[in-house]
Short mmCIF file of C-alpha atoms in Angstrom, two decimals:
data_model
loop_
_atom_site.label_atom_id
_atom_site.label_comp_id
_atom_site.label_asym_id
_atom_site.label_seq_id
_atom_site.Cartn_x
_atom_site.Cartn_y
_atom_site.Cartn_z
CA MET H 51 36.39 35.82 29.60
CA TRP H 52 33.02 37.20 30.53
CA ILE H 53 31.48 35.25 27.64
CA ARG H 54 32.97 32.09 28.72
CA ASN H 55 31.68 32.49 32.20
CA LYS H 56 28.33 33.23 30.93
CA LEU H 57 28.41 30.25 28.87
CA GLY H 58 29.44 28.05 31.51
CA HIS H 59 26.46 29.35 33.76
CA MET H 60 24.18 28.76 30.89
CA ALA H 61 25.33 25.29 30.60
CA LEU H 62 25.40 24.74 34.34
CA VAL H 63 21.64 25.64 34.35
CA LEU H 64 20.57 23.46 31.75
CA VAL H 65 22.37 20.60 33.23
CA ILE H 66 20.42 21.47 36.41
CA LEU H 67 17.30 21.69 34.54
CA GLY H 68 17.64 18.60 32.54
CA ALA H 69 18.23 16.82 35.65
CA ILE H 70 15.10 17.96 37.20
CA PHE H 71 13.11 17.15 34.23
CA ILE H 72 14.55 13.48 34.20
CA ARG H 73 13.97 13.08 37.98
CA VAL H 74 10.21 14.39 37.44
CA CYS H 75 9.46 12.34 34.40
CA SER H 76 11.37 9.39 34.84
CA SER H 77 10.57 8.28 38.10
CA PRO H 78 8.04 5.03 37.75
CA GLY H 79 4.66 6.23 38.56
CA SER H 80 1.41 4.21 39.08
CA PRO H 81 0.34 3.00 35.67
CA ALA H 82 -3.63 3.57 34.69
CA ILE H 83 -6.71 2.84 32.69
CA VAL H 84 -7.47 5.77 30.20
CA ASP H 85 -10.34 6.12 27.99
CA ALA H 86 -11.30 8.75 25.25
CA ASN H 87 -13.42 10.76 27.45
CA LYS H 88 -9.92 11.62 29.36
CA ASN H 89 -10.90 9.61 32.37
CA VAL H 90 -7.92 8.33 34.16
CA TYR H 91 -8.26 5.14 36.34
CA VAL H 92 -5.28 4.58 38.52
CA ILE H 93 -4.50 0.93 38.88
CA SER H 94 -3.72 -0.21 42.41
CA GLN H 95 -0.14 -1.63 43.79
CA GLU H 96 -2.16 -5.31 43.59
CA GLY H 97 -2.98 -4.63 39.88
CA ASN H 98 -6.70 -5.24 40.78
CA VAL H 99 -8.62 -3.10 38.05
CA TYR H 100 -11.29 -5.60 37.17
CA GLY H 101 -14.02 -3.43 38.34
CA THR H 102 -12.99 -0.58 35.78
CA ILE H 103 -12.68 -2.65 32.84
CA ALA H 104 -15.84 -4.86 33.52
CA THR H 105 -17.75 -1.46 33.48
CA PHE H 106 -15.73 -0.41 30.41
CA LEU H 107 -16.70 -3.31 28.51
CA ASP H 108 -20.19 -3.67 29.47
CA LYS H 109 -20.91 -0.27 28.32
CA ALA H 110 -19.50 -1.11 25.17
CA VAL H 111 -21.29 -4.19 24.76
CA GLU H 112 -24.84 -2.37 25.50
CA ASN H 113 -23.84 0.23 22.62
CA LYS H 114 -23.29 -2.82 20.34
CA VAL H 115 -19.54 -1.75 19.69
CA ASP H 116 -17.96 -4.56 17.35
CA ASN H 117 -14.59 -4.22 18.56
CA PHE H 118 -12.46 -3.50 21.71
CA ILE H 119 -8.99 -2.26 21.44
CA LEU H 120 -6.47 -2.18 24.46
CA PHE H 121 -4.07 0.16 23.44
CA VAL H 122 -0.58 0.17 25.02
CA HIS H 123 1.19 3.42 24.09
CA GLY H 124 5.02 4.32 23.57
CA ARG H 125 7.13 7.05 24.82
CA GLY H 126 6.18 10.64 25.33
CA ASN H 127 4.38 12.59 28.18
CA HIS H 128 1.23 10.54 28.62
CA PRO H 129 -1.75 10.70 28.74
CA LYS H 130 -1.49 14.31 28.09
CA LYS H 131 0.37 13.24 24.44
CA ALA H 132 -2.68 10.82 23.85
CA PHE H 133 -5.17 13.53 24.26
CA ASP H 134 -3.57 16.32 22.42
CA LYS H 135 -2.86 14.20 19.25
CA LYS H 136 -6.14 12.68 19.48
CA LEU H 137 -4.96 9.13 19.70
CA ILE H 138 -7.54 7.06 21.41
CA TYR H 139 -10.10 9.10 19.27
CA GLY H 140 -8.35 8.57 16.48
CA LEU H 141 -8.42 4.79 17.09
CA GLU H 142 -12.21 4.92 17.94
CA LYS H 143 -12.84 6.82 14.71
CA ASP H 144 -10.70 5.19 12.28
CA TYR H 145 -11.65 1.62 13.36
CA SER H 146 -15.30 1.97 14.83
CA ALA H 147 -14.19 0.74 18.33
CA LYS H 148 -14.04 1.42 21.80
CA VAL H 149 -10.24 1.79 23.04
CA MET H 150 -8.93 1.82 26.47
CA MET H 151 -5.13 2.92 26.58
CA PHE H 152 -2.83 1.21 29.22
CA HIS H 153 -1.12 3.92 30.43
CA TRP H 154 2.59 3.64 31.74
CA CYS H 155 4.93 6.49 33.14
CA SER H 156 6.87 7.13 29.75
CA CYS H 157 7.68 10.82 29.97
CA SER H 158 11.47 11.41 30.13
CA SER H 159 13.74 13.91 28.83
CA TRP H 160 14.14 14.93 24.92
CA PHE H 161 17.17 12.22 24.73
CA GLY H 162 15.83 9.92 27.24
CA TYR H 163 14.65 6.38 26.74
CA PRO H 164 12.56 5.11 29.56
CA GLU H 165 13.04 1.45 29.41
CA ASP H 166 12.95 1.02 33.25
CA GLN H 167 9.64 2.51 33.49
CA ALA H 168 8.40 0.38 30.38
CA ARG H 169 9.36 -2.82 32.60
CA PHE H 170 8.17 -1.41 35.94
CA ALA H 171 4.57 -1.14 34.25
CA ALA H 172 4.75 -5.06 33.09
CA LYS H 173 3.24 -6.58 36.28
CA TYR H 174 0.32 -3.99 36.00
CA LEU H 175 -0.41 -4.89 32.32
CA TYR H 176 -0.38 -8.46 33.34
CA GLY H 177 -3.23 -7.53 35.88
CA VAL H 178 -5.09 -6.25 33.26
CA LEU H 179 -4.69 -9.12 30.88
CA GLN H 180 -5.88 -11.12 34.10
CA SER H 181 -9.08 -8.74 34.37
CA ILE H 182 -10.03 -9.18 30.82
CA LYS H 183 -9.65 -13.02 31.09
CA LYS H 184 -11.86 -12.90 34.15
CA TYR H 185 -14.62 -10.83 32.30
CA ARG H 186 -14.24 -13.36 28.99
CA ASN H 187 -14.90 -16.34 31.38
CA ALA H 188 -17.87 -14.63 33.21
CA LYS H 189 -19.69 -13.28 29.93
CA LYS H 190 -20.12 -13.98 26.51
CA THR H 191 -20.00 -11.42 23.83
CA ASN H 192 -19.59 -11.37 20.20
CA MET H 193 -17.20 -8.17 20.50
CA LYS H 194 -13.93 -8.72 18.77
CA PHE H 195 -11.10 -8.12 21.11
CA THR H 196 -7.59 -6.72 19.93
CA LEU H 197 -4.63 -5.82 21.63
CA LEU H 198 -2.23 -3.04 19.98
CA THR H 199 1.30 -2.02 21.25
CA HIS H 200 3.03 0.80 19.82
CA SER H 201 6.83 1.43 20.26
CA MET H 202 8.09 1.49 23.55
CA GLY H 203 4.68 -0.40 24.20
CA SER H 204 6.19 -3.48 22.86
CA ILE H 205 8.83 -3.52 26.03
CA VAL H 206 5.72 -3.12 28.44
CA LEU H 207 4.64 -6.73 26.75
CA GLU H 208 8.17 -8.04 26.58
CA GLU H 209 8.52 -7.90 30.39
CA THR H 210 5.12 -9.14 31.20
CA LEU H 211 5.86 -12.15 28.98
CA LEU H 212 9.43 -12.77 30.37
CA LYS H 213 8.58 -11.99 34.04
CA PHE H 214 5.08 -12.36 34.94
CA TYR H 215 3.55 -14.71 32.50
CA LYS H 216 3.68 -18.26 33.96
CA ARG H 217 0.36 -19.85 33.01
CA PRO H 218 -1.82 -19.80 29.79
CA LEU H 219 -4.53 -17.00 29.91
CA GLY H 220 -6.52 -18.62 27.32
CA LYS H 221 -7.17 -16.70 23.75
CA LEU H 222 -8.08 -13.33 25.41
CA PHE H 223 -7.65 -11.34 21.89
CA ASP H 224 -8.73 -11.96 18.35
CA THR H 225 -5.58 -10.34 17.29
CA LEU H 226 -2.51 -8.91 18.51
CA VAL H 227 -0.97 -6.25 16.55
CA ILE H 228 2.88 -5.05 17.75
CA ASN H 229 3.33 -1.85 15.93
CA ALA H 230 6.96 -0.53 15.55
CA PRO H 231 8.33 -2.40 18.26
CA CYS H 232 11.11 -0.77 20.07
CA SER H 233 12.16 -3.71 21.80
CA GLU H 234 15.65 -5.23 20.74
CA GLY H 235 15.34 -7.24 17.42
CA LYS H 236 17.90 -9.82 17.97
CA ASN H 237 16.54 -11.87 21.06
CA HIS H 238 12.70 -11.03 20.23
CA VAL H 239 11.93 -14.63 19.96
CA SER H 240 12.49 -15.30 23.64
CA TRP H 241 9.22 -13.40 24.66
CA VAL H 242 7.39 -13.58 21.25
CA ASP H 243 7.49 -17.30 21.63
CA LYS H 244 5.37 -16.98 24.64
CA ILE H 245 2.21 -15.21 23.30
CA ASP H 246 -0.55 -17.79 23.17
CA PHE H 247 -3.41 -15.39 24.01
CA ALA H 248 -4.45 -14.18 20.55
CA ASN H 249 -5.61 -16.00 17.54
CA GLU H 250 -3.45 -13.90 14.93
CA VAL H 251 -0.30 -12.13 15.96
CA TYR H 252 1.42 -9.48 13.60
CA ILE H 253 4.73 -7.65 14.24
CA VAL H 254 4.78 -4.47 11.80
CA PHE H 255 8.04 -3.01 10.93
CA ASN H 256 9.60 -0.36 8.76
CA LYS H 257 13.21 -0.17 7.84
CA ASN H 258 13.11 3.54 7.59
CA ASP H 259 11.19 4.66 10.71
CA VAL H 260 13.36 7.49 11.82
CA VAL H 261 12.07 7.41 15.43
CA LEU H 262 13.21 4.06 16.07
CA GLY H 263 16.53 4.28 14.28
CA SER H 264 17.57 7.15 17.09
CA ALA H 265 16.27 4.71 19.82
CA GLY H 266 18.48 2.12 18.14
CA LEU H 267 21.51 4.65 18.30
CA GLN H 268 21.08 5.36 22.17
CA THR H 269 20.91 1.60 22.95
CA GLY H 270 23.41 0.40 20.52
CA ALA H 271 21.20 -2.48 19.41
CA ARG H 272 18.70 -2.74 16.26
CA ARG H 273 14.98 -2.27 17.30
CA LEU H 274 12.69 -4.83 16.02
CA GLY H 275 10.68 -2.26 14.38
CA ARG H 276 13.43 -1.56 12.13
CA GLY H 277 13.98 -4.76 10.70
CA LEU H 278 14.76 -8.38 10.96
CA GLU H 279 18.68 -8.04 10.70
CA ASN H 280 21.47 -6.31 12.52
CA ARG H 281 23.48 -3.45 11.22
CA ARG H 282 26.00 -6.22 9.77
CA GLY H 283 23.23 -8.10 7.52
CA GLN H 284 22.78 -10.79 9.82
CA LYS H 285 19.53 -12.03 10.05
CA PHE H 286 17.60 -12.52 13.46
CA VAL H 287 15.70 -15.74 14.35
CA LEU H 288 12.00 -15.65 13.58
CA ALA H 289 9.27 -16.49 15.85
CA ASN H 290 6.86 -19.25 15.02
CA ASN H 291 3.66 -17.94 16.01
CA VAL H 292 3.75 -14.42 14.38
CA LEU H 293 3.59 -12.90 10.89
CA TYR H 294 6.30 -9.91 10.14
CA ILE H 295 4.58 -7.31 8.18
CA ASP H 296 7.16 -5.05 6.40
CA VAL H 297 5.51 -1.65 5.77
CA THR H 298 8.83 0.14 4.08
CA LYS H 299 7.59 0.48 0.70
CA THR H 300 4.35 2.30 1.80
CA GLY H 301 6.24 5.54 3.01
CA VAL H 302 4.83 5.79 6.26
CA ASN H 303 6.98 6.49 9.42
CA HIS H 304 6.51 5.73 12.76
CA ARG H 305 2.57 5.87 14.02
CA TYR H 306 1.57 3.42 11.04
CA TYR H 307 -1.76 2.81 12.18
CA LEU H 308 -3.25 6.24 12.23
CA GLY H 309 -4.45 8.32 9.31
CA ASN H 310 -4.28 6.02 6.18
CA SER H 311 -6.52 6.49 3.21
CA PRO H 312 -9.13 3.35 3.51
CA GLN H 313 -8.46 2.37 0.14
CA SER H 314 -4.61 1.93 0.35
CA HIS H 315 -3.05 -1.53 0.74
CA LEU H 316 -1.64 -0.01 4.48
CA GLY H 317 -5.08 0.87 5.31
CA LYS H 318 -6.88 -2.14 4.39
CA PHE H 319 -4.42 -4.08 6.56
CA PHE H 320 -5.10 -2.27 9.75
CA HIS H 321 -8.96 -2.11 8.75
CA LEU H 322 -8.79 -5.93 9.44
CA VAL H 323 -6.49 -6.62 12.20
CA LEU H 324 -7.65 -3.79 14.32
CA ASN H 325 -11.04 -5.00 13.88
CA GLY H 326 -10.05 -8.30 15.12
CA GLU H 327 -10.23 -9.72 11.87
CA VAL H 328 -7.39 -12.01 9.92
CA ALA H 329 -5.47 -10.11 7.59
CA LYS H 330 -5.46 -10.56 3.62
CA LEU H 331 -2.08 -10.95 2.45
CA VAL H 332 -1.69 -12.22 -1.05
CA LYS H 333 1.45 -11.80 -3.25
CA GLY H 334 0.62 -10.06 -6.48
CA ASP H 335 -2.18 -8.12 -4.95
CA ASN H 336 -1.17 -6.04 -1.87
CA VAL H 337 1.96 -8.08 -1.12
CA VAL H 338 5.21 -7.60 -3.22
CA GLU H 339 6.87 -10.51 -1.90
CA ILE H 340 7.14 -12.99 1.10
CA VAL H 341 10.34 -13.40 2.34
CA ARG H 342 11.73 -16.45 4.77
CA ASP H 343 7.97 -17.85 4.62
CA LYS H 344 6.53 -15.27 7.12
CA VAL H 345 7.69 -11.96 6.25
CA TYR H 346 5.14 -10.13 4.17
CA VAL H 347 6.42 -6.94 2.27
CA LEU H 348 3.34 -4.92 1.74
CA LYS H 349 2.84 -3.00 -1.59
CA LYS H 350 2.56 0.95 -1.43
#
C-alpha cells in the first residue's frame, strides 16, 4: 500500500511538472533574428525587421561574403540549442557564408510537437521575406542568397505560403533547401507549388530518418521528409517546381547538411546548393537512379 501511494504521488508530481514544462515552453513567444555572435533581435508584432536585416546584409557585403543563408530551425530549445550545438557557426564554417537564423518558439516537452507555435511564427517569417525583398530592390549585390529550412522549420514556411503569401515577391533566393521536412507529405503540393521566390528548390528526404519517424507517429501521418508515399505504399503527388533528393543511401540521419565530408556525394551536393549554386545531379556519377522524372536518389 505504501509503495502504491508513493508511486501515485510520484506520478502526480511528474504530471504537474510536465504540464508546467509544456506551458512554459509551448506558449507562442515573439520570433526573433539570431546571428552567430549570439545576438538576438526580437521581431515586433508588426513584423518590421528591415533595419536589422539591412545592417546584417550591409556588413556581409562589406566583408565580401559570397553567400547569405537564412536558416529556419526545427524543434528544440532554441536559440540555446543552436548555440550549444554550434548550428549557426557550423553553417558559416562549412559553407563560408553569413547565416541569419529565424528563431521561433520551438521548445516543447520531451514528447511534444509544437506545430501551433510553428504556424504562429509564419507571419513573422513573411515579414522577414518582405524585408529581404526591400533590401534586394534597394541594393544590388553579387552575394548569393539561400533559404534553408530544417525539420519543423518547413511548417513555418508552409503556413507562410498558405496564409500570408498573396503577392509574388520576386526572386529573393538563388536556392531554397527544404531539409528533412516535418510537414505532412500527402498534401505538400498545396504549399510547395506556391514557391516562386527561389531560382532552384530542393526537398531533401531520408526514408530512414528516425526523428521524423517518431514525429509521424505523433501526428498519424507520414512526414514529407520520410519519403514520397504513405505507409500503404500510395504515392504522393509531386510538385512541379522542385527537385526531390533522396539521401537514404548515404546513411545520414536528420541534420543532413552539417558535418559531411567535402568529398562525399552528400557533401558536394550541399556545398553547391547552400552556396546558392545549382546542384549537379548526374545518373551514374552521384545519382543511383532517377524516379518519377524528378526524384534523384543520391549515392552513398
